[in-house]
PDB file of C-alpha atoms and ligand atoms in Angstrom:
ATOM      1  CA  MET A   7     294.766 154.875   0.109  1.00  0.00           C
ATOM      2  CA  LYS A   8     292.358 157.042  -1.861  1.00  0.00           C
ATOM      3  CA  VAL A   9     293.132 156.985  -5.580  1.00  0.00           C
ATOM      4  CA  ALA A  10     292.140 159.889  -7.820  1.00  0.00           C
ATOM      5  CA  ALA A  11     289.561 159.347 -10.590  1.00  0.00           C
ATOM      6  CA  LYS A  12     290.768 157.042 -13.353  1.00  0.00           C
ATOM      7  CA  LYS A  13     290.887 157.468 -17.119  1.00  0.00           C
ATOM      8  CA  ASP A  14     291.559 155.047 -19.970  1.00  0.00           C
ATOM      9  CA  LEU A  15     295.215 154.678 -20.777  1.00  0.00           C
ATOM     10  CA  PRO A  16     296.491 153.600 -24.200  1.00  0.00           C
ATOM     11  CA  VAL A  17     298.069 150.177 -23.611  1.00  0.00           C
ATOM     12  CA  CYS A  18     301.227 151.387 -25.326  1.00  0.00           C
ATOM     13  CA  GLU A  19     301.794 153.641 -22.308  1.00  0.00           C
ATOM     14  CA  ILE A  20     301.613 151.059 -19.533  1.00  0.00           C
ATOM     15  CA  ARG A  21     305.346 150.518 -19.871  1.00  0.00           C
ATOM     16  CA  ARG A  22     305.908 153.769 -18.010  1.00  0.00           C
ATOM     17  CA  PHE A  23     304.584 152.158 -14.846  1.00  0.00           C
ATOM     18  CA  LEU A  24     306.420 148.872 -15.163  1.00  0.00           C
ATOM     19  CA  GLU A  25     309.639 150.032 -16.658  1.00  0.00           C
ATOM     20  CA  PRO A  26     311.577 151.585 -13.861  1.00  0.00           C
ATOM     21  CA  GLY A  27     314.275 148.946 -13.400  1.00  0.00           C
ATOM     22  CA  PRO A  28     317.638 150.688 -13.616  1.00  0.00           C
ATOM     23  CA  ILE A  29     318.929 151.755 -16.975  1.00  0.00           C
ATOM     24  CA  VAL A  30     321.831 149.491 -17.841  1.00  0.00           C
ATOM     25  CA  LEU A  31     324.668 149.607 -20.360  1.00  0.00           C
ATOM     26  CA  VAL A  32     325.080 146.407 -22.349  1.00  0.00           C
ATOM     27  CA  SER A  33     328.593 145.786 -23.618  1.00  0.00           C
ATOM     28  CA  SER A  34     329.187 143.277 -26.386  1.00  0.00           C
ATOM     29  CA  ALA A  35     331.956 142.037 -28.667  1.00  0.00           C
ATOM     30  CA  TYR A  36     332.358 139.962 -31.778  1.00  0.00           C
ATOM     31  CA  LYS A  37     335.381 139.372 -34.016  1.00  0.00           C
ATOM     32  CA  GLY A  38     337.462 142.032 -32.279  1.00  0.00           C
ATOM     33  CA  LYS A  39     334.780 144.774 -32.383  1.00  0.00           C
ATOM     34  CA  THR A  40     333.171 145.985 -29.178  1.00  0.00           C
ATOM     35  CA  ASN A  41     330.020 147.977 -28.565  1.00  0.00           C
ATOM     36  CA  ILE A  42     327.762 149.442 -25.892  1.00  0.00           C
ATOM     37  CA  MET A  43     324.008 150.039 -25.911  1.00  0.00           C
ATOM     38  CA  THR A  44     321.656 151.561 -23.364  1.00  0.00           C
ATOM     39  CA  MET A  45     318.815 149.325 -22.165  1.00  0.00           C
ATOM     40  CA  GLY A  46     315.784 149.742 -19.968  1.00  0.00           C
ATOM     41  CA  TRP A  47     313.625 146.759 -20.953  1.00  0.00           C
ATOM     42  CA  HIS A  48     314.990 143.945 -18.844  1.00  0.00           C
ATOM     43  CA  THR A  49     313.586 141.685 -16.189  1.00  0.00           C
ATOM     44  CA  VAL A  50     314.858 139.338 -13.508  1.00  0.00           C
ATOM     45  CA  MET A  51     313.667 135.798 -14.307  1.00  0.00           C
ATOM     46  CA  ASP A  52     315.230 133.756 -11.534  1.00  0.00           C
ATOM     47  CA  PHE A  53     318.104 134.004  -9.101  1.00  0.00           C
ATOM     48  CA  GLU A  54     319.567 130.495  -8.864  1.00  0.00           C
ATOM     49  CA  PRO A  55     320.639 130.116 -11.603  1.00  0.00           C
ATOM     50  CA  SER A  56     320.540 133.852 -12.106  1.00  0.00           C
ATOM     51  CA  ARG A  57     318.626 134.692 -15.299  1.00  0.00           C
ATOM     52  CA  ILE A  58     317.755 137.991 -16.934  1.00  0.00           C
ATOM     53  CA  GLY A  59     315.383 138.527 -19.863  1.00  0.00           C
ATOM     54  CA  CYS A  60     315.956 141.482 -22.206  1.00  0.00           C
ATOM     55  CA  TYR A  61     314.311 143.034 -25.212  1.00  0.00           C
ATOM     56  CA  ILE A  62     316.948 144.035 -27.765  1.00  0.00           C
ATOM     57  CA  TRP A  63     315.677 145.633 -30.945  1.00  0.00           C
ATOM     58  CA  ASP A  64     316.907 143.799 -34.040  1.00  0.00           C
ATOM     59  CA  GLN A  65     317.934 147.092 -35.692  1.00  0.00           C
ATOM     60  CA  ASN A  66     320.488 147.763 -32.952  1.00  0.00           C
ATOM     61  CA  HIS A  67     324.094 147.046 -33.879  1.00  0.00           C
ATOM     62  CA  SER A  68     324.403 145.235 -30.519  1.00  0.00           C
ATOM     63  CA  PHE A  69     321.724 142.760 -31.594  1.00  0.00           C
ATOM     64  CA  GLY A  70     324.001 141.124 -34.191  1.00  0.00           C
ATOM     65  CA  LEU A  71     327.070 141.105 -31.940  1.00  0.00           C
ATOM     66  CA  ILE A  72     325.183 139.486 -29.056  1.00  0.00           C
ATOM     67  CA  LYS A  73     323.377 136.978 -31.221  1.00  0.00           C
ATOM     68  CA  ALA A  74     326.615 135.900 -32.904  1.00  0.00           C
ATOM     69  CA  SER A  75     328.807 135.766 -29.779  1.00  0.00           C
ATOM     70  CA  LYS A  76     326.021 134.582 -27.408  1.00  0.00           C
ATOM     71  CA  GLN A  77     327.503 136.774 -24.695  1.00  0.00           C
ATOM     72  CA  CYS A  78     327.269 140.263 -23.245  1.00  0.00           C
ATOM     73  CA  ALA A  79     327.903 142.167 -20.031  1.00  0.00           C
ATOM     74  CA  ILE A  80     325.171 144.074 -18.242  1.00  0.00           C
ATOM     75  CA  ASN A  81     326.749 147.068 -16.551  1.00  0.00           C
ATOM     76  CA  ILE A  82     324.962 149.226 -13.974  1.00  0.00           C
ATOM     77  CA  PRO A  83     325.734 152.940 -14.340  1.00  0.00           C
ATOM     78  CA  THR A  84     325.083 155.500 -11.609  1.00  0.00           C
ATOM     79  CA  PHE A  85     323.604 158.961 -12.009  1.00  0.00           C
ATOM     80  CA  ASP A  86     326.944 160.592 -12.874  1.00  0.00           C
ATOM     81  CA  LEU A  87     326.842 158.624 -16.157  1.00  0.00           C
ATOM     82  CA  ILE A  88     323.306 159.613 -17.193  1.00  0.00           C
ATOM     83  CA  LYS A  89     324.337 161.902 -20.064  1.00  0.00           C
ATOM     84  CA  GLN A  90     326.683 159.278 -21.489  1.00  0.00           C
ATOM     85  CA  ALA A  91     323.927 156.637 -21.171  1.00  0.00           C
ATOM     86  CA  ILE A  92     321.493 158.785 -23.171  1.00  0.00           C
ATOM     87  CA  ALA A  93     324.102 159.561 -25.815  1.00  0.00           C
ATOM     88  CA  ILE A  94     325.113 155.881 -26.063  1.00  0.00           C
ATOM     89  CA  GLY A  95     321.459 155.082 -26.686  1.00  0.00           C
ATOM     90  CA  ASN A  96     321.237 157.722 -29.379  1.00  0.00           C
ATOM     91  CA  CYS A  97     323.933 156.460 -31.714  1.00  0.00           C
ATOM     92  CA  SER A  98     324.984 153.266 -33.423  1.00  0.00           C
ATOM     93  CA  GLY A  99     328.132 151.318 -32.748  1.00  0.00           C
ATOM     94  CA  ALA A 100     328.179 150.323 -36.424  1.00  0.00           C
ATOM     95  CA  SER A 101     330.132 153.477 -37.235  1.00  0.00           C
ATOM     96  CA  ILE A 102     331.817 154.520 -33.962  1.00  0.00           C
ATOM     97  CA  ASP A 103     333.758 153.010 -31.082  1.00  0.00           C
ATOM     98  CA  LYS A 104     331.523 153.912 -28.129  1.00  0.00           C
ATOM     99  CA  PHE A 105     334.159 153.137 -25.473  1.00  0.00           C
ATOM    100  CA  ASP A 106     336.432 155.671 -27.123  1.00  0.00           C
ATOM    101  CA  ARG A 107     333.739 158.244 -27.941  1.00  0.00           C
ATOM    102  CA  PHE A 108     332.264 158.285 -24.419  1.00  0.00           C
ATOM    103  CA  GLY A 109     335.493 157.975 -22.450  1.00  0.00           C
ATOM    104  CA  LEU A 110     334.621 154.620 -20.901  1.00  0.00           C
ATOM    105  CA  THR A 111     337.263 152.068 -19.961  1.00  0.00           C
ATOM    106  CA  PRO A 112     336.962 148.469 -21.190  1.00  0.00           C
ATOM    107  CA  VAL A 113     338.088 145.937 -18.589  1.00  0.00           C
ATOM    108  CA  PRO A 114     338.578 142.242 -19.431  1.00  0.00           C
ATOM    109  CA  ALA A 115     335.844 139.998 -18.072  1.00  0.00           C
ATOM    110  CA  GLU A 116     336.619 136.674 -16.411  1.00  0.00           C
ATOM    111  CA  ARG A 117     334.202 134.312 -18.121  1.00  0.00           C
ATOM    112  CA  ILE A 118     333.082 136.055 -21.308  1.00  0.00           C
ATOM    113  CA  ALA A 119     334.818 137.847 -24.188  1.00  0.00           C
ATOM    114  CA  PRO A 120     332.964 141.226 -24.114  1.00  0.00           C
ATOM    115  CA  PRO A 121     334.673 143.812 -21.912  1.00  0.00           C
ATOM    116  CA  LEU A 122     333.155 145.204 -18.728  1.00  0.00           C
ATOM    117  CA  ILE A 123     332.750 148.962 -18.224  1.00  0.00           C
ATOM    118  CA  LYS A 124     335.084 150.075 -15.445  1.00  0.00           C
ATOM    119  CA  GLU A 125     333.137 153.265 -14.603  1.00  0.00           C
ATOM    120  CA  CYS A 126     329.937 151.320 -13.833  1.00  0.00           C
ATOM    121  CA  TYR A 127     328.999 150.387 -10.281  1.00  0.00           C
ATOM    122  CA  ALA A 128     328.375 146.709 -11.111  1.00  0.00           C
ATOM    123  CA  ASN A 129     329.108 144.366 -14.005  1.00  0.00           C
ATOM    124  CA  PHE A 130     327.315 141.115 -14.758  1.00  0.00           C
ATOM    125  CA  GLU A 131     328.879 138.652 -17.168  1.00  0.00           C
ATOM    126  CA  CYS A 132     326.114 136.993 -19.187  1.00  0.00           C
ATOM    127  CA  ARG A 133     325.761 134.027 -21.517  1.00  0.00           C
ATOM    128  CA  LEU A 134     322.820 133.684 -23.873  1.00  0.00           C
ATOM    129  CA  ILE A 135     320.682 130.654 -23.036  1.00  0.00           C
ATOM    130  CA  GLU A 136     317.531 131.339 -25.078  1.00  0.00           C
ATOM    131  CA  PHE A 137     316.491 133.647 -27.901  1.00  0.00           C
ATOM    132  CA  LEU A 138     312.880 134.220 -28.919  1.00  0.00           C
ATOM    133  CA  ALA A 139     313.147 135.692 -32.414  1.00  0.00           C
ATOM    134  CA  ARG A 140     309.476 136.568 -32.603  1.00  0.00           C
ATOM    135  CA  TYR A 141     309.801 139.008 -29.705  1.00  0.00           C
ATOM    136  CA  SER A 142     313.484 139.845 -30.054  1.00  0.00           C
ATOM    137  CA  PHE A 143     313.750 138.595 -26.500  1.00  0.00           C
ATOM    138  CA  PHE A 144     317.052 137.333 -25.094  1.00  0.00           C
ATOM    139  CA  VAL A 145     317.363 135.240 -21.950  1.00  0.00           C
ATOM    140  CA  PHE A 146     320.785 135.387 -20.320  1.00  0.00           C
ATOM    141  CA  GLU A 147     322.352 133.535 -17.459  1.00  0.00           C
ATOM    142  CA  VAL A 148     324.632 135.640 -15.283  1.00  0.00           C
ATOM    143  CA  VAL A 149     327.784 133.550 -14.895  1.00  0.00           C
ATOM    144  CA  LYS A 150     329.855 136.044 -12.911  1.00  0.00           C
ATOM    145  CA  ALA A 151     329.050 139.289 -11.097  1.00  0.00           C
ATOM    146  CA  HIS A 152     331.285 142.126  -9.879  1.00  0.00           C
ATOM    147  CA  THR A 153     330.069 144.997  -7.759  1.00  0.00           C
ATOM    148  CA  ALA A 154     331.553 148.006  -6.017  1.00  0.00           C
ATOM    149  CA  THR A 155     331.849 147.631  -2.246  1.00  0.00           C
ATOM    150  CA  ALA A 156     330.317 151.046  -1.538  1.00  0.00           C
ATOM    151  CA  PRO A 157     327.870 152.670  -1.379  1.00  0.00           C
ATOM    152  CA  LYS A 158     325.442 149.883  -0.438  1.00  0.00           C
ATOM    153  CA  TYR A 159     322.660 151.405  -2.536  1.00  0.00           C
ATOM    154  CA  PRO A 160     323.998 152.979  -5.740  1.00  0.00           C
ATOM    155  CA  ARG A 161     322.258 156.031  -7.173  1.00  0.00           C
ATOM    156  CA  THR A 162     320.785 154.341 -10.248  1.00  0.00           C
ATOM    157  CA  PHE A 163     318.488 155.999 -12.761  1.00  0.00           C
ATOM    158  CA  HIS A 164     315.271 154.551 -14.156  1.00  0.00           C
ATOM    159  CA  TYR A 165     313.459 155.572 -17.314  1.00  0.00           C
ATOM    160  CA  ARG A 166     309.870 156.804 -17.123  1.00  0.00           C
ATOM    161  CA  GLY A 167     309.428 157.645 -20.827  1.00  0.00           C
ATOM    162  CA  ASP A 168     309.274 161.052 -22.498  1.00  0.00           C
ATOM    163  CA  GLY A 169     312.874 161.835 -21.584  1.00  0.00           C
ATOM    164  CA  VAL A 170     312.122 161.685 -17.851  1.00  0.00           C
ATOM    165  CA  PHE A 171     314.069 159.575 -15.368  1.00  0.00           C
ATOM    166  CA  MET A 172     313.505 158.605 -11.763  1.00  0.00           C
ATOM    167  CA  VAL A 173     316.676 158.657  -9.687  1.00  0.00           C
ATOM    168  CA  SER A 174     316.896 156.138  -6.856  1.00  0.00           C
ATOM    169  CA  GLY A 175     316.783 157.787  -3.470  1.00  0.00           C
ATOM    170  CA  ARG A 176     315.331 157.012  -0.051  1.00  0.00           C
ATOM    171  CA  ASN A 177     315.310 153.361   1.046  1.00  0.00           C
ATOM    172  CA  VAL A 178     312.612 151.991   3.335  1.00  0.00           C
ATOM    173  CA  SER A 179     312.962 148.580   4.974  1.00  0.00           C
ATOM    174  CA  PHE A 180     309.887 146.415   5.586  1.00  0.00           C
ATOM    175  CA  ARG A 181     311.993 143.326   6.225  1.00  0.00           C
ATOM    176  CA  SER A 182     310.003 142.193   9.261  1.00  0.00           C
ATOM    177  CA  LEU A 183     306.829 141.868   7.145  1.00  0.00           C
ATOM    178  CA  PHE A 184     308.351 139.353   4.713  1.00  0.00           C
ATOM    179  CA  LYS A 185     308.287 135.566   4.606  1.00  0.00           C
ATOM    180  CA  SER A 186     311.989 134.729   4.574  1.00  0.00           C
ATOM    181  CA  HIS A 187     311.892 132.966   1.174  1.00  0.00           C
ATOM    182  CA  ASN A 188     310.464 136.133  -0.392  1.00  0.00           C
ATOM    183  CA  LEU A 189     313.192 138.427   0.873  1.00  0.00           C
TER     184      LEU A 189
HETATM  185  C1  FMN B 204     316.987 155.341 -21.825  1.00  0.00           C
HETATM  186  C2  FMN B 204     317.096 154.380 -22.987  1.00  0.00           C
HETATM  187  C3  FMN B 204     316.623 153.076 -22.873  1.00  0.00           C
HETATM  188  C4  FMN B 204     316.691 152.187 -23.955  1.00  0.00           C
HETATM  189  N1  FMN B 204     316.234 150.912 -23.806  1.00  0.00           N
HETATM  190  C5  FMN B 204     316.351 150.032 -24.835  1.00  0.00           C
HETATM  191  C6  FMN B 204     315.947 148.662 -24.678  1.00  0.00           C
HETATM  192  O1  FMN B 204     315.500 148.231 -23.621  1.00  0.00           O
HETATM  193  N2  FMN B 204     316.076 147.838 -25.755  1.00  0.00           N
HETATM  194  C7  FMN B 204     316.563 148.265 -26.966  1.00  0.00           C
HETATM  195  O2  FMN B 204     316.666 147.472 -27.899  1.00  0.00           O
HETATM  196  N3  FMN B 204     316.990 149.551 -27.137  1.00  0.00           N
HETATM  197  C8  FMN B 204     316.890 150.428 -26.091  1.00  0.00           C
HETATM  198  N4  FMN B 204     317.321 151.715 -26.238  1.00  0.00           N
HETATM  199  C9  FMN B 204     317.797 152.148 -27.557  1.00  0.00           C
HETATM  200  C10 FMN B 204     319.235 151.695 -27.863  1.00  0.00           C
HETATM  201  O3  FMN B 204     320.102 151.997 -26.784  1.00  0.00           O
HETATM  202  C11 FMN B 204     319.668 152.434 -29.126  1.00  0.00           C
HETATM  203  O4  FMN B 204     318.898 151.948 -30.222  1.00  0.00           O
HETATM  204  C12 FMN B 204     321.147 152.352 -29.409  1.00  0.00           C
HETATM  205  O5  FMN B 204     321.468 153.273 -30.411  1.00  0.00           O
HETATM  206  C13 FMN B 204     321.611 150.980 -29.817  1.00  0.00           C
HETATM  207  O6  FMN B 204     322.985 151.052 -30.026  1.00  0.00           O
HETATM  208  P1  FMN B 204     323.735 150.070 -31.074  1.00  0.00           P
HETATM  209  O7  FMN B 204     323.038 150.240 -32.398  1.00  0.00           O
HETATM  210  O8  FMN B 204     325.144 150.545 -31.073  1.00  0.00           O
HETATM  211  O9  FMN B 204     323.569 148.692 -30.524  1.00  0.00           O
HETATM  212  C14 FMN B 204     317.265 152.612 -25.171  1.00  0.00           C
HETATM  213  C15 FMN B 204     317.770 153.920 -25.285  1.00  0.00           C
HETATM  214  C16 FMN B 204     317.689 154.793 -24.213  1.00  0.00           C
HETATM  215  C17 FMN B 204     318.243 156.191 -24.343  1.00  0.00           C
END
C-alpha cells in the first residue's frame, strides 16, 4: 500500500493510533458506596487466566474504591450509551450516585461486591492482582464474565481523542490465514 508523506508526530499523540479498544464503564464499590467511571486505556494481557491491565488516574474517585476493595467490574457499553459514557467520564462519583444520575441499573455480581451494569452488553467481574503505583496501572484477573447472546458483534465505540469516536462496524474474516493458536 502506498502511504502518504510522513511528518513528525508529538509522542503524546501516538495514543490516538493505539487507543481504539472499546470504551468501557468500570463499576466499583467500597463500604456501601458504588461508582462508575469511563475508561479507554486498557489492554488484554493474557487469556488463560484472563488478565486486563488498566490505567486509572489517581485523582479519580474510582481509584480509591478499587484500590481499597481490590475489585471492579468492566462493563462494555454499546453505541446507544455513548452520551451517558461521556457524561460519566465528566463528573466525579465523590459527590453523586452515578447509577442514579445516569439511569443505569446495578445488578449483583456473582464473585465480586461491585454491581454490574445491566444496560451494558457484557460484564466482566475482576479482581485486582497487581498494582504499579508509579504508573497508576492496575492488573486485574477476570474471574467471571457475562455477555448478551445477541448480536454476535456489539456496536461498541472507541475513542480517537479530541472528542471523536470510532464506532465498530463492518467485520472481515481472515480466519484461513491464521495459525490456529493465534486465532
Ligand atoms: C472517553 C473517555 C475515556 C476515559 N478514559 C480514562 C482512562 O482510561 N483512565 C482514567 O483514569 N480516566 C479516564 N477517563 C476519565 C474518567 O472517566 C473521569 O476522570 C471520571 O470523572 C472519573 O470518575 P470518578 O472520579 O467518579 O471515578 C476517560 C473519560 C472519557 C470521557
